[in-house]
Structures are given as structure tokens and as C-alpha cells.
Amino acid sequence: MIVYNTLTRKKQELKTVNDGEVRMYSCGPTVYSQAHMGNMRAYLFMDTLRRAVKFNGYKLLGVMNITDVGHLTSDADEGEDKMQTAAKKTGKSPWEIAEHFTELFLKDTARLNIERPEIVAKATEHIDDMLSFVETLVDKGYGYETSDGVYFDISRFPSYGKLSGNTKLDENIAGARVDVNSEKRNPADFAIWKKAPKEHIMQWDSPWGRSYPGWHIECSTMARKYLGDTFDIHTGGVDHIPIHHENEIAQSEALLDKQAVNYWMHVEFMQVDGRKMSKSLGNTYTLDQLEEKGYSPMDFRYFCLNTHYRKKLNFTFEGMDSAKTAYSRLLALLRACKTADTKADESVIENFRKEFTDAINDDLNIPLGMGAVWTLLKNPPSKDIYDAVIWADSVLGLSLDKCDEEVKEDIPSEVKEIAERRWQARLAKDWATSDALRTEIASLGYSVKDAKDGYTLSKN
Ligand code: AMP
Ligand code: ZN
């Protein structure tokens, strides 16, 4: 497999620490609210990478963390713990908030066919491991105490900034102004342990009094605990490159005196109108909201798979409509193949398998792999085409083997029949009839949206 490594800024052949096994860590959610579809793009990337690894015959040990303490409102350790803020707003305890959103996250990811990594590790269940990590850093002279916590001294780690290529740290690091915390030795020093004010509900005993872990130390600690000192792949979104992952590298390598992660892989943003989909910009959608609008989790999965993970993906409802139409066409074509008793030319199948494998193994080029699937489906329907596409679906994860299950929808047949008549009218360029039928559909409480080669119906 060839993968793009953020650390070397190159595509490289994946060479694993242990023969035949991939060990991989993925930054997981901070469970203070429901994950949005931008977050889901990141976990879909993790999932397809996991699937591609297994597709290539590797054994896989994957770890994902659940951040249920310590992630402050700014990634650069300013502000309040996000769990604490959410607790204050809702009147619930941070523990209740964490439990609720962890469950919701696992449910939503399962609906998107995102396989659960072998180990899902909660930060609050690893406090002792983190404490001893921090104590070792302090013993080695990398950590120092201030009035509000223990900080990592980046001047002791000369290669700080190597992942992002960010050498002008003092100017560039967000939130790292000297006046914010005058006790820091260097503006980009970051908290590895935080002293807890009385009102901070999640707190533990430590050599520095009642306190809680910093967000970055959680990932370094849990990755090492389950995957060993040096492991193969670390994933996350591109927003984590300059601070969170830079800090993880500093902590882990300061502790180990050697490289901790061989391949860093980052997924680009899902955007809305040219800006990152994010909670703070108020431009997010959740899976439930998409379903209310008539899109299934697989429609969204298909939508994401159509863009390479290192390209920005603009979220639009037109895009979702096209994805929905394409996905249902894909299912229809497969249904026809599944029941066909013909056979395709052997070379057609062989070429497809090679093309698909090459695409996946060239830095996870799933859009190219999808293209190969569509080309294959241009052939007359046959059972071996069905089998070949199901084989590819072990990477795509689109539930294609369920193509002949009744598509679950609550649209009355009367509405569907009118929509079908309207589509025919459109094809005949009879715009007056088409408009009249659209009004009729609307009067029944549904709306119809046209895409290139079909339409979708949804409840208003
Ligand atoms: P957070 O809970 O904020 O730490 O985010 C969880 C994961 O989602 C991280 O890997 C982020 O990099 C990623 N992420 C957040 N917003 C987006 C977005 N708009 N597009 C893609 N990934 C995102
Ligand atoms: Zn992390």
C-alpha cells in the first residue's frame, strides 16, 4: 500500500513495524455534544483506511480514544473544559454528558457502517497511566509546574514543529500569546496536566494537587499503552496537525527518545460555503437531521466516498441529492446482477479487480475505485459482476449486499406514482404538467428534487 505521510510530505510505501500487522491510532470524539457530519467524514476516513488495511491481508489493531475530560475550548489550552461547559449549560454532570454522547457517537458511527476499532479507550479510565507519563516527562526535565498546571517546555524539544513545518512558532500558534499565560517559558508550551479549580467536577489526586489531564497527553498515553512505543499509523483531521499532533509527537518522543509514529495521515475538511463545518460556526448537520430530510446514512457515506480524503469536500444538498440518486441506481444495478444467470467475460472481472486494488492502494483513492465499479456495471448484468462488487464493498462499506432488501421509506405509493408521472413529463419537456404535478406533490406534504439522472422524494 502506498500512503501519503504528512510527516514526510510524500507518498510512501507502508512498511509496518511488525510483519503482517498494522497498528493504528485515531483521534476520537470529545463527547460533549453530538458528532456532526464534518466529524463523521474523519471517522469515515479512519474506517475506509481500516478496511483497506484488512483488504490487503494485514492483521489490524486499531485504537480510538474517547475524550471525556481535558479538551479545553481552545485546542491550545485556553478556556474551560468542554465537558464542564456542557454540564453547566444542561444542569447535568459531566459524567452523564460523557455517557450520553459516547453512546450516541457509537450508535451514529454504527449506522454509517463505521466499524468499531478493536479498542475504544476512554480518557477517564486511564488517569493513572497519564499521570505516570507526565511524571516521567517532568523527571526528564521536559515538564515544569506553574500555578495552573504542568507545562511541556518546547525549547527542550528542538524538532517541535516538524509535522506542520511550522518553525515560526511564536507568531503562528493559535492562542499562544505571551500575555495569556505569563508563567509559560515559551509561548507555544502546552499543558500536560491541569490543576483543577474547585468547581471543576472531574478531578483526581496528583503530585500537583487535585487536577485533571491535558487533552494531548491522553492520546500519547493511550496510544503507547495499547500499540507500543513505535506504531504504524496515526489518523486525524487536518485541524489537528499544528497543535494537537505536534504536541503528541513532542510528548511521546521526549519520553521515548525515538520516533513514536511512522505514518501520520490526515483527512481534509468537510466545508459549508467555503468554511469548515464546525460547531463554533453553527453550520453543522447531524445524521438525524440528514435523515429528517430524507437522506440515509448510506447516502452520506456514498457522498463522502466520492471525494478523495485529502481534498476538501463541500457539503451541499445538491451533492447529497446526486449521491442519493447514484446510490439507489447502484443498488438497482446490483439487484439485476444478483439474479442474473449469465457470466461476464473473465477478463472483465480480472481487470476490474486489478483496477480497484490499484486505486485503493494508491493512497486510498476510493473515488477512482468507485469509478471502476461504475465502469464494470456498464456490462450486461451477471452474477460474477455482483460478486466482484461485493468483494470491493469490503472496502467501500456501502452495505451493497443488502441491495435486494426493501428500501425502507414511508412515502405513500400515491405520492410515488405522481412523482413518476412528473418525471416522465419532464423527460417529455412538458413543463406545465411537470409543474402542476409538483404542486400536487407539495399539497400532499412532500417535495421532489431533481438531479441529473433521477429525482428524490422527501417529506416536508
Ligand atoms: P473533535 O471532537 O473536535 O476533536 O473532532 C473529532 C475529529 O473530527 C477530529 O479528527 C477532527 O479533526 C475532525 N473534524 C472536525 N471537524 C471536521 C470537518 N469539518 N471536516 C473533517 N473533519 C473534521
Ligand atoms: Zn488525539
Coordinates of C-alpha atoms and ligand atoms in Angstrom, one line a residue:
M1 CA 0.0 0.0 0.0
I2 CA 1.1 3.5 -0.8
V3 CA 0.0 6.2 1.7
Y4 CA 0.6 9.9 2.0
N5 CA 2.6 10.7 5.1
T6 CA 2.1 14.2 6.5
L7 CA 5.4 13.9 8.3
T8 CA 7.5 13.4 5.2
R9 CA 5.1 15.2 2.9
K10 CA 5.4 12.3 0.5
K11 CA 3.5 9.2 -0.7
Q12 CA 5.3 6.3 0.8
E13 CA 5.1 2.5 0.8
L14 CA 3.6 1.3 4.0
K15 CA 6.2 -0.7 5.9
T16 CA 4.9 -1.9 9.2
V17 CA 6.8 -2.4 12.5
N18 CA 5.5 -6.0 12.8
D19 CA 5.3 -8.2 9.8
G20 CA 1.7 -8.5 8.5
E21 CA 0.2 -6.3 11.2
V22 CA -0.9 -2.7 11.2
R23 CA -1.2 -0.8 14.4
M24 CA -3.2 2.4 14.1
Y25 CA -4.4 5.1 16.4
S26 CA -7.2 7.5 15.6
C27 CA -8.1 10.7 17.4
G28 CA -11.7 10.1 18.6
P29 CA -14.5 12.4 19.6
T30 CA -14.8 14.8 22.5
V31 CA -18.1 13.7 23.9
Y32 CA -19.7 17.0 24.9
S33 CA -22.1 17.1 22.0
Q34 CA -23.4 15.0 19.1
A35 CA -20.7 14.5 16.4
H36 CA -21.6 16.4 13.2
M37 CA -21.1 15.3 9.6
G38 CA -17.8 17.0 9.4
N39 CA -16.5 14.8 12.3
M40 CA -18.1 11.8 10.5
R41 CA -16.0 12.5 7.5
A42 CA -13.0 12.0 9.7
Y43 CA -14.3 8.7 11.1
L44 CA -15.3 7.5 7.6
F45 CA -11.8 8.1 6.5
M46 CA -10.5 6.1 9.5
D47 CA -13.0 3.3 8.6
T48 CA -12.1 3.1 4.9
L49 CA -8.4 3.1 5.8
R50 CA -9.0 0.2 8.3
R51 CA -10.9 -1.7 5.7
A52 CA -8.2 -1.1 3.1
V53 CA -5.6 -2.4 5.5
K54 CA -7.6 -5.6 6.1
F55 CA -8.3 -5.9 2.3
N56 CA -4.6 -6.1 1.9
G57 CA -4.4 -9.1 4.3
Y58 CA -3.0 -7.3 7.3
K59 CA -4.0 -8.1 10.8
L60 CA -5.2 -4.8 12.4
L61 CA -5.0 -3.4 15.9
G62 CA -6.8 -0.1 15.9
V63 CA -7.3 2.2 18.9
M64 CA -9.6 5.2 19.1
N65 CA -9.9 7.4 22.1
I66 CA -13.0 8.9 23.7
T67 CA -12.1 12.3 25.1
D68 CA -14.3 12.7 28.2
V69 CA -12.1 15.1 30.1
G70 CA -9.5 17.8 29.5
H71 CA -10.3 19.2 26.0
L72 CA -10.4 22.9 26.6
T73 CA -12.5 25.3 24.5
S74 CA -9.3 26.2 22.6
D75 CA -7.1 23.4 21.3
A76 CA -4.1 25.5 22.6
D77 CA -5.1 25.0 26.3
E78 CA -7.1 28.2 26.9
G79 CA -10.6 28.4 28.3
E80 CA -12.7 25.8 30.0
D81 CA -13.0 22.1 29.7
K82 CA -15.7 21.4 27.1
M83 CA -17.3 18.8 29.3
Q84 CA -17.6 21.2 32.1
T85 CA -19.1 23.9 29.9
A86 CA -21.7 21.4 28.6
A87 CA -22.5 20.3 32.1
K88 CA -23.1 23.8 33.3
K89 CA -25.4 24.6 30.3
T90 CA -27.6 21.5 30.8
G91 CA -27.5 21.1 34.5
K92 CA -26.3 17.5 34.1
S93 CA -23.0 16.2 35.4
P94 CA -20.0 15.9 33.0
W95 CA -20.1 12.1 33.6
E96 CA -23.7 12.0 32.4
I97 CA -22.9 14.1 29.4
A98 CA -20.0 11.9 28.5
E99 CA -22.0 8.7 28.8
H100 CA -24.9 10.1 26.7
F101 CA -22.7 11.4 23.9
T102 CA -20.4 8.4 23.8
E103 CA -23.4 6.1 23.3
L104 CA -24.8 8.4 20.6
F105 CA -21.5 8.5 18.9
L106 CA -21.2 4.7 18.8
K107 CA -24.7 4.5 17.5
D108 CA -24.3 7.1 14.8
T109 CA -21.0 5.6 13.6
A110 CA -22.5 2.1 13.5
R111 CA -25.4 3.5 11.3
L112 CA -22.7 4.8 8.9
N113 CA -21.1 1.3 8.8
I114 CA -18.1 2.6 10.6
E115 CA -16.6 -0.5 12.2
R116 CA -15.7 -0.1 15.9
P117 CA -11.9 -0.1 16.3
E118 CA -10.6 -3.1 18.3
I119 CA -10.0 -0.8 21.3
V120 CA -12.1 2.2 22.2
A121 CA -10.4 3.9 25.2
K122 CA -11.9 6.5 27.5
A123 CA -9.6 9.1 28.9
T124 CA -11.1 9.0 32.3
E125 CA -10.3 5.3 32.6
H126 CA -6.6 5.9 32.0
I127 CA -5.8 8.6 34.6
D128 CA -3.0 6.6 36.3
D129 CA -1.3 5.8 33.0
M130 CA -1.4 9.5 32.1
L131 CA -0.1 10.6 35.5
S132 CA 3.0 8.4 35.2
F133 CA 3.6 9.6 31.7
V134 CA 3.6 13.2 32.9
E135 CA 5.8 12.3 35.9
T136 CA 8.4 10.8 33.7
L137 CA 8.4 13.9 31.4
V138 CA 8.9 16.1 34.5
D139 CA 11.7 13.8 35.8
K140 CA 13.4 14.0 32.4
G141 CA 13.2 17.8 32.6
Y142 CA 10.6 18.3 29.9
G143 CA 7.8 19.4 32.2
Y144 CA 7.6 22.3 34.7
E145 CA 5.0 23.4 37.1
T146 CA 3.1 26.7 37.0
S147 CA 0.3 28.0 39.2
D148 CA -2.4 26.3 37.0
G149 CA -0.7 23.1 35.9
V150 CA 2.3 21.3 34.4
Y151 CA 3.5 22.5 31.1
F152 CA 5.7 21.0 28.4
D153 CA 8.8 23.0 27.6
I154 CA 9.1 23.0 23.8
S155 CA 12.6 24.6 23.9
R156 CA 13.8 21.2 25.2
F157 CA 12.4 19.5 22.1
P158 CA 14.3 21.1 19.2
S159 CA 12.3 19.4 16.4
Y160 CA 9.0 20.8 17.7
G161 CA 7.0 21.9 14.6
K162 CA 8.3 19.1 12.3
L163 CA 4.8 17.8 11.4
S164 CA 3.4 21.1 10.3
G165 CA 6.6 22.6 9.1
N166 CA 5.7 25.4 11.4
T167 CA 9.0 27.0 12.5
K168 CA 7.8 30.4 13.4
L169 CA 6.0 29.0 16.4
D170 CA 5.7 32.2 18.5
E171 CA 3.9 34.0 15.7
N172 CA 1.8 31.2 14.4
I173 CA 0.5 29.1 17.1
A174 CA -3.1 30.0 17.9
G175 CA -3.8 31.3 21.4
A176 CA -0.1 31.3 22.2
R177 CA 0.3 34.9 23.0
V178 CA 2.6 35.6 25.9
D179 CA 0.1 37.6 27.8
V180 CA -2.3 34.8 28.0
N181 CA -0.2 32.9 30.5
S182 CA 2.9 34.7 31.6
E183 CA 4.2 31.8 33.5
K184 CA 4.9 29.8 30.4
R185 CA 8.6 29.7 29.4
N186 CA 7.8 29.7 25.7
P187 CA 4.5 30.9 24.1
A188 CA 3.9 27.5 22.5
D189 CA 4.4 25.5 25.7
F190 CA 1.3 23.5 26.4
A191 CA -0.4 22.0 29.4
I192 CA 0.2 18.3 30.0
W193 CA -1.6 18.4 33.4
K194 CA -4.1 21.0 34.7
K195 CA -4.8 21.9 38.3
A196 CA -8.5 21.8 38.9
P197 CA -10.3 24.8 40.3
K198 CA -12.8 23.7 42.9
E199 CA -15.8 23.9 40.6
H200 CA -14.1 21.6 38.0
I201 CA -16.1 18.4 38.7
M202 CA -13.8 15.9 37.1
Q203 CA -10.6 15.9 39.1
W204 CA -8.1 13.4 40.6
D205 CA -5.2 13.4 43.1
S206 CA -1.8 14.0 41.8
P207 CA 1.6 15.3 43.0
W208 CA 0.3 18.7 41.9
G209 CA -2.9 18.5 44.0
R210 CA -6.4 17.9 42.7
S211 CA -6.2 18.0 38.9
Y212 CA -7.0 16.5 35.5
P213 CA -5.1 15.5 32.4
G214 CA -4.4 17.8 29.4
W215 CA -6.1 16.7 26.2
H216 CA -2.8 16.0 24.2
I217 CA -1.4 13.7 26.9
E218 CA -4.4 11.5 26.6
C219 CA -3.7 10.4 23.1
S220 CA 0.1 9.9 23.7
T221 CA -0.6 7.8 26.7
M222 CA -3.3 5.6 25.3
A223 CA -1.6 5.1 22.0
R224 CA 1.5 3.9 23.7
K225 CA -0.3 1.7 26.2
Y226 CA -2.1 -0.3 23.5
L227 CA 0.1 0.0 20.5
G228 CA 3.6 0.1 21.9
D229 CA 6.4 2.6 21.8
T230 CA 6.5 2.9 18.0
F231 CA 3.5 2.1 15.9
D232 CA 2.5 2.4 12.3
I233 CA -0.3 4.9 11.5
H234 CA -1.9 7.8 13.4
T235 CA -5.0 9.5 11.9
G236 CA -7.0 12.7 12.5
G237 CA -8.3 15.7 10.8
V238 CA -6.0 18.4 9.3
D239 CA -7.0 20.8 12.0
H240 CA -5.0 18.6 14.5
I241 CA -1.7 18.9 12.6
P242 CA -0.4 22.2 14.0
I243 CA -1.2 21.8 17.7
H244 CA -2.6 18.5 18.9
H245 CA -0.5 16.2 16.8
E246 CA 2.6 18.4 17.1
N247 CA 2.2 18.2 20.9
E248 CA 1.6 14.4 20.8
I249 CA 4.9 14.0 18.9
A250 CA 6.8 16.2 21.4
Q251 CA 5.4 14.3 24.5
S252 CA 5.9 10.8 23.1
E253 CA 9.3 11.3 21.6
A254 CA 10.6 13.2 24.7
L255 CA 9.5 10.2 26.7
L256 CA 10.8 7.5 24.4
D257 CA 13.9 9.2 22.8
K258 CA 12.8 7.8 19.5
Q259 CA 10.1 8.1 16.9
A260 CA 6.6 7.1 18.1
V261 CA 4.6 7.2 14.9
N262 CA 5.8 6.2 11.4
Y263 CA 2.9 7.5 9.2
W264 CA 0.7 10.4 10.0
M265 CA -2.4 10.6 7.9
H266 CA -4.8 13.5 7.9
V267 CA -8.3 13.9 6.3
E268 CA -9.2 17.3 4.9
F269 CA -12.2 19.3 6.0
M270 CA -15.8 19.0 5.1
Q271 CA -16.8 22.5 4.3
V272 CA -20.0 24.5 4.1
D273 CA -19.9 27.6 1.8
G274 CA -16.1 27.5 1.8
R275 CA -15.7 27.3 5.6
K276 CA -15.0 24.3 7.9
M277 CA -18.1 22.6 9.1
S278 CA -17.8 23.2 12.8
K279 CA -19.9 23.7 15.9
S280 CA -18.5 27.1 16.6
L281 CA -19.5 28.4 13.2
G282 CA -23.0 27.0 13.6
N283 CA -23.0 25.4 10.2
T284 CA -23.3 21.7 11.2
Y285 CA -25.7 18.9 10.4
T286 CA -26.1 15.7 12.3
L287 CA -27.1 12.3 11.0
D288 CA -30.6 12.7 12.4
Q289 CA -31.0 16.0 10.6
L290 CA -30.0 14.4 7.4
E291 CA -32.4 11.6 7.9
E292 CA -35.2 14.0 8.6
K293 CA -34.5 15.5 5.2
G294 CA -34.8 12.1 3.6
Y295 CA -31.1 11.0 3.3
S296 CA -30.0 7.7 4.6
P297 CA -26.7 7.1 6.3
M298 CA -25.5 5.2 3.2
D299 CA -26.4 8.2 1.0
F300 CA -24.0 10.2 3.2
R301 CA -21.3 7.5 3.1
Y302 CA -21.6 7.4 -0.7
F303 CA -21.4 11.2 -0.8
C304 CA -18.1 11.2 1.2
L305 CA -16.5 8.3 -0.7
N306 CA -16.8 10.3 -3.9
T307 CA -14.1 12.7 -2.9
H308 CA -10.5 11.8 -2.1
Y309 CA -9.8 12.1 1.7
R310 CA -7.0 14.7 1.0
K311 CA -9.4 17.1 -0.8
K312 CA -11.8 19.5 0.7
L313 CA -15.4 18.3 0.4
N314 CA -18.1 20.9 0.1
F315 CA -21.3 19.8 1.8
T316 CA -24.4 20.8 -0.3
F317 CA -27.9 19.3 -0.6
E318 CA -27.4 19.2 -4.4
G319 CA -24.4 17.0 -3.7
M320 CA -26.4 14.8 -1.3
D321 CA -29.2 14.5 -3.9
S322 CA -26.8 13.3 -6.5
A323 CA -25.3 10.9 -4.0
K324 CA -28.7 9.6 -3.1
T325 CA -29.7 9.1 -6.7
A326 CA -26.4 7.4 -7.6
Y327 CA -26.5 5.1 -4.6
S328 CA -30.0 3.9 -5.4
R329 CA -29.0 3.3 -9.0
L330 CA -26.1 1.3 -7.8
L331 CA -28.4 -0.8 -5.7
A332 CA -30.8 -1.3 -8.6
L333 CA -28.0 -2.4 -11.0
L334 CA -26.7 -4.8 -8.4
R335 CA -30.1 -6.3 -7.9
A336 CA -30.2 -7.1 -11.6
C337 CA -26.8 -8.6 -11.4
K338 CA -27.6 -10.7 -8.3
T339 CA -30.4 -12.6 -10.0
A340 CA -28.8 -12.8 -13.5
D341 CA -27.7 -16.3 -14.5
T342 CA -25.3 -15.1 -17.1
K343 CA -21.5 -14.8 -16.8
A344 CA -19.3 -11.9 -17.7
D345 CA -16.1 -12.3 -19.6
E346 CA -13.4 -13.4 -17.2
S347 CA -11.0 -10.7 -18.3
V348 CA -13.6 -8.0 -17.4
I349 CA -13.7 -9.2 -13.8
E350 CA -10.0 -9.6 -13.6
N351 CA -9.3 -6.1 -15.0
F352 CA -11.8 -4.7 -12.5
R353 CA -10.2 -6.4 -9.5
K354 CA -6.8 -5.1 -10.6
E355 CA -8.0 -1.5 -11.2
F356 CA -9.9 -1.4 -7.9
T357 CA -7.0 -2.8 -5.9
D358 CA -4.5 -0.4 -7.6
A359 CA -6.8 2.6 -6.8
I360 CA -7.2 1.6 -3.1
N361 CA -3.5 1.0 -2.7
D362 CA -2.6 4.3 -4.2
D363 CA -3.2 6.4 -1.1
L364 CA -6.7 5.2 -0.7
N365 CA -8.1 6.5 -3.9
I366 CA -11.7 5.4 -3.4
P367 CA -13.2 7.8 -6.0
L368 CA -11.1 6.1 -8.6
G369 CA -12.2 2.7 -7.2
M370 CA -15.8 3.8 -7.4
G371 CA -15.2 4.8 -11.0
A372 CA -14.0 1.2 -11.7
V373 CA -17.2 -0.1 -10.1
W374 CA -19.4 2.1 -12.4
T375 CA -17.4 1.0 -15.4
L376 CA -17.9 -2.6 -14.5
L377 CA -21.6 -2.1 -14.1
K378 CA -21.9 -0.9 -17.7
N379 CA -21.5 -4.5 -18.7
P380 CA -24.7 -6.6 -19.1
P381 CA -25.9 -7.8 -15.6
S382 CA -24.2 -11.0 -14.4
K383 CA -23.7 -12.8 -11.1
D384 CA -20.0 -12.6 -11.2
I385 CA -20.2 -8.9 -11.6
Y386 CA -22.3 -8.9 -8.4
D387 CA -19.7 -11.0 -6.6
A388 CA -16.9 -8.7 -7.7
V389 CA -18.7 -5.6 -6.5
I390 CA -19.5 -7.2 -3.1
W391 CA -15.7 -8.0 -2.9
A392 CA -15.0 -4.3 -3.4
D393 CA -17.6 -3.4 -0.8
S394 CA -15.4 -4.8 1.9
V395 CA -13.5 -1.5 1.5
L396 CA -16.4 0.7 0.5
G397 CA -18.7 -0.4 3.3
L398 CA -21.9 0.6 1.5
S399 CA -24.0 -2.4 2.5
L400 CA -24.3 -3.4 -1.1
D401 CA -25.1 -7.0 -0.2
K402 CA -28.4 -5.6 1.1
C403 CA -29.4 -4.3 -2.3
D404 CA -32.4 -6.5 -2.6
E405 CA -33.9 -5.6 0.8
E406 CA -36.9 -3.4 0.5
V407 CA -35.8 0.2 0.7
K408 CA -37.3 1.5 3.9
E409 CA -39.2 4.6 3.3
D410 CA -42.6 5.9 4.4
I411 CA -43.6 7.7 1.2
P412 CA -47.1 6.6 0.1
S413 CA -47.4 4.9 -3.2
E414 CA -49.8 7.6 -4.4
V415 CA -47.1 10.2 -4.0
K416 CA -44.5 8.0 -5.7
E417 CA -46.9 7.4 -8.6
I418 CA -47.4 11.2 -9.1
A419 CA -43.6 11.8 -8.9
E420 CA -43.1 9.1 -11.5
R421 CA -45.6 10.8 -13.8
R422 CA -43.9 14.1 -13.2
W423 CA -40.5 12.6 -14.1
Q424 CA -42.0 11.3 -17.4
A425 CA -43.5 14.8 -18.1
R426 CA -40.1 16.3 -17.5
L427 CA -38.4 13.9 -19.9
A428 CA -41.0 14.9 -22.5
K429 CA -40.2 18.5 -21.7
D430 CA -43.9 19.1 -20.7
W431 CA -43.0 21.7 -18.1
A432 CA -46.6 22.7 -17.5
T433 CA -47.7 19.2 -16.4
S434 CA -44.4 18.8 -14.5
D435 CA -45.1 22.0 -12.5
A436 CA -48.7 21.0 -11.9
L437 CA -47.7 17.6 -10.6
R438 CA -45.0 19.2 -8.3
T439 CA -47.7 21.4 -6.8
E440 CA -49.9 18.3 -6.3
I441 CA -47.0 16.5 -4.5
A442 CA -46.4 19.6 -2.3
S443 CA -50.1 19.7 -1.4
L444 CA -49.7 16.1 -0.1
G445 CA -46.8 17.2 2.2
Y446 CA -43.8 16.0 0.1
S447 CA -41.2 17.6 -2.1
V448 CA -39.4 16.4 -5.1
K449 CA -35.8 17.3 -6.0
D450 CA -34.3 16.7 -9.4
A451 CA -30.8 15.5 -10.0
K452 CA -29.0 14.7 -13.2
D453 CA -30.5 11.3 -13.8
G454 CA -33.4 11.0 -11.5
Y455 CA -35.2 12.6 -8.6
T456 CA -35.6 12.2 -4.9
L457 CA -38.7 12.5 -2.8
S458 CA -38.8 13.6 0.8
K459 CA -41.3 14.5 3.4
N460 CA -41.7 18.3 4.1
Ligands
AMP1 P1 -13.1 16.9 17.8 O1 -14.2 16.2 18.5 O2 -13.3 18.4 17.6 O3 -11.7 16.6 18.3 O4 -13.1 16.3 16.3 C1 -13.1 15.0 16.1 C2 -12.5 14.7 14.7 O5 -13.2 15.3 13.7 C3 -11.1 15.2 14.6 O6 -10.2 14.2 13.9 C4 -11.2 16.4 13.7 O7 -10.1 16.7 13.0 C5 -12.3 16.0 12.8 N1 -13.1 17.1 12.2 C6 -13.7 18.2 12.9 N2 -14.4 19.0 12.0 C7 -14.2 18.4 10.8 C8 -14.6 18.8 9.4 N3 -15.4 19.9 9.2 N4 -14.2 18.0 8.4 C9 -13.5 16.9 8.6 N5 -13.0 16.5 9.9 C10 -13.4 17.3 10.9
ZN2 ZN -5.8 12.9 19.7

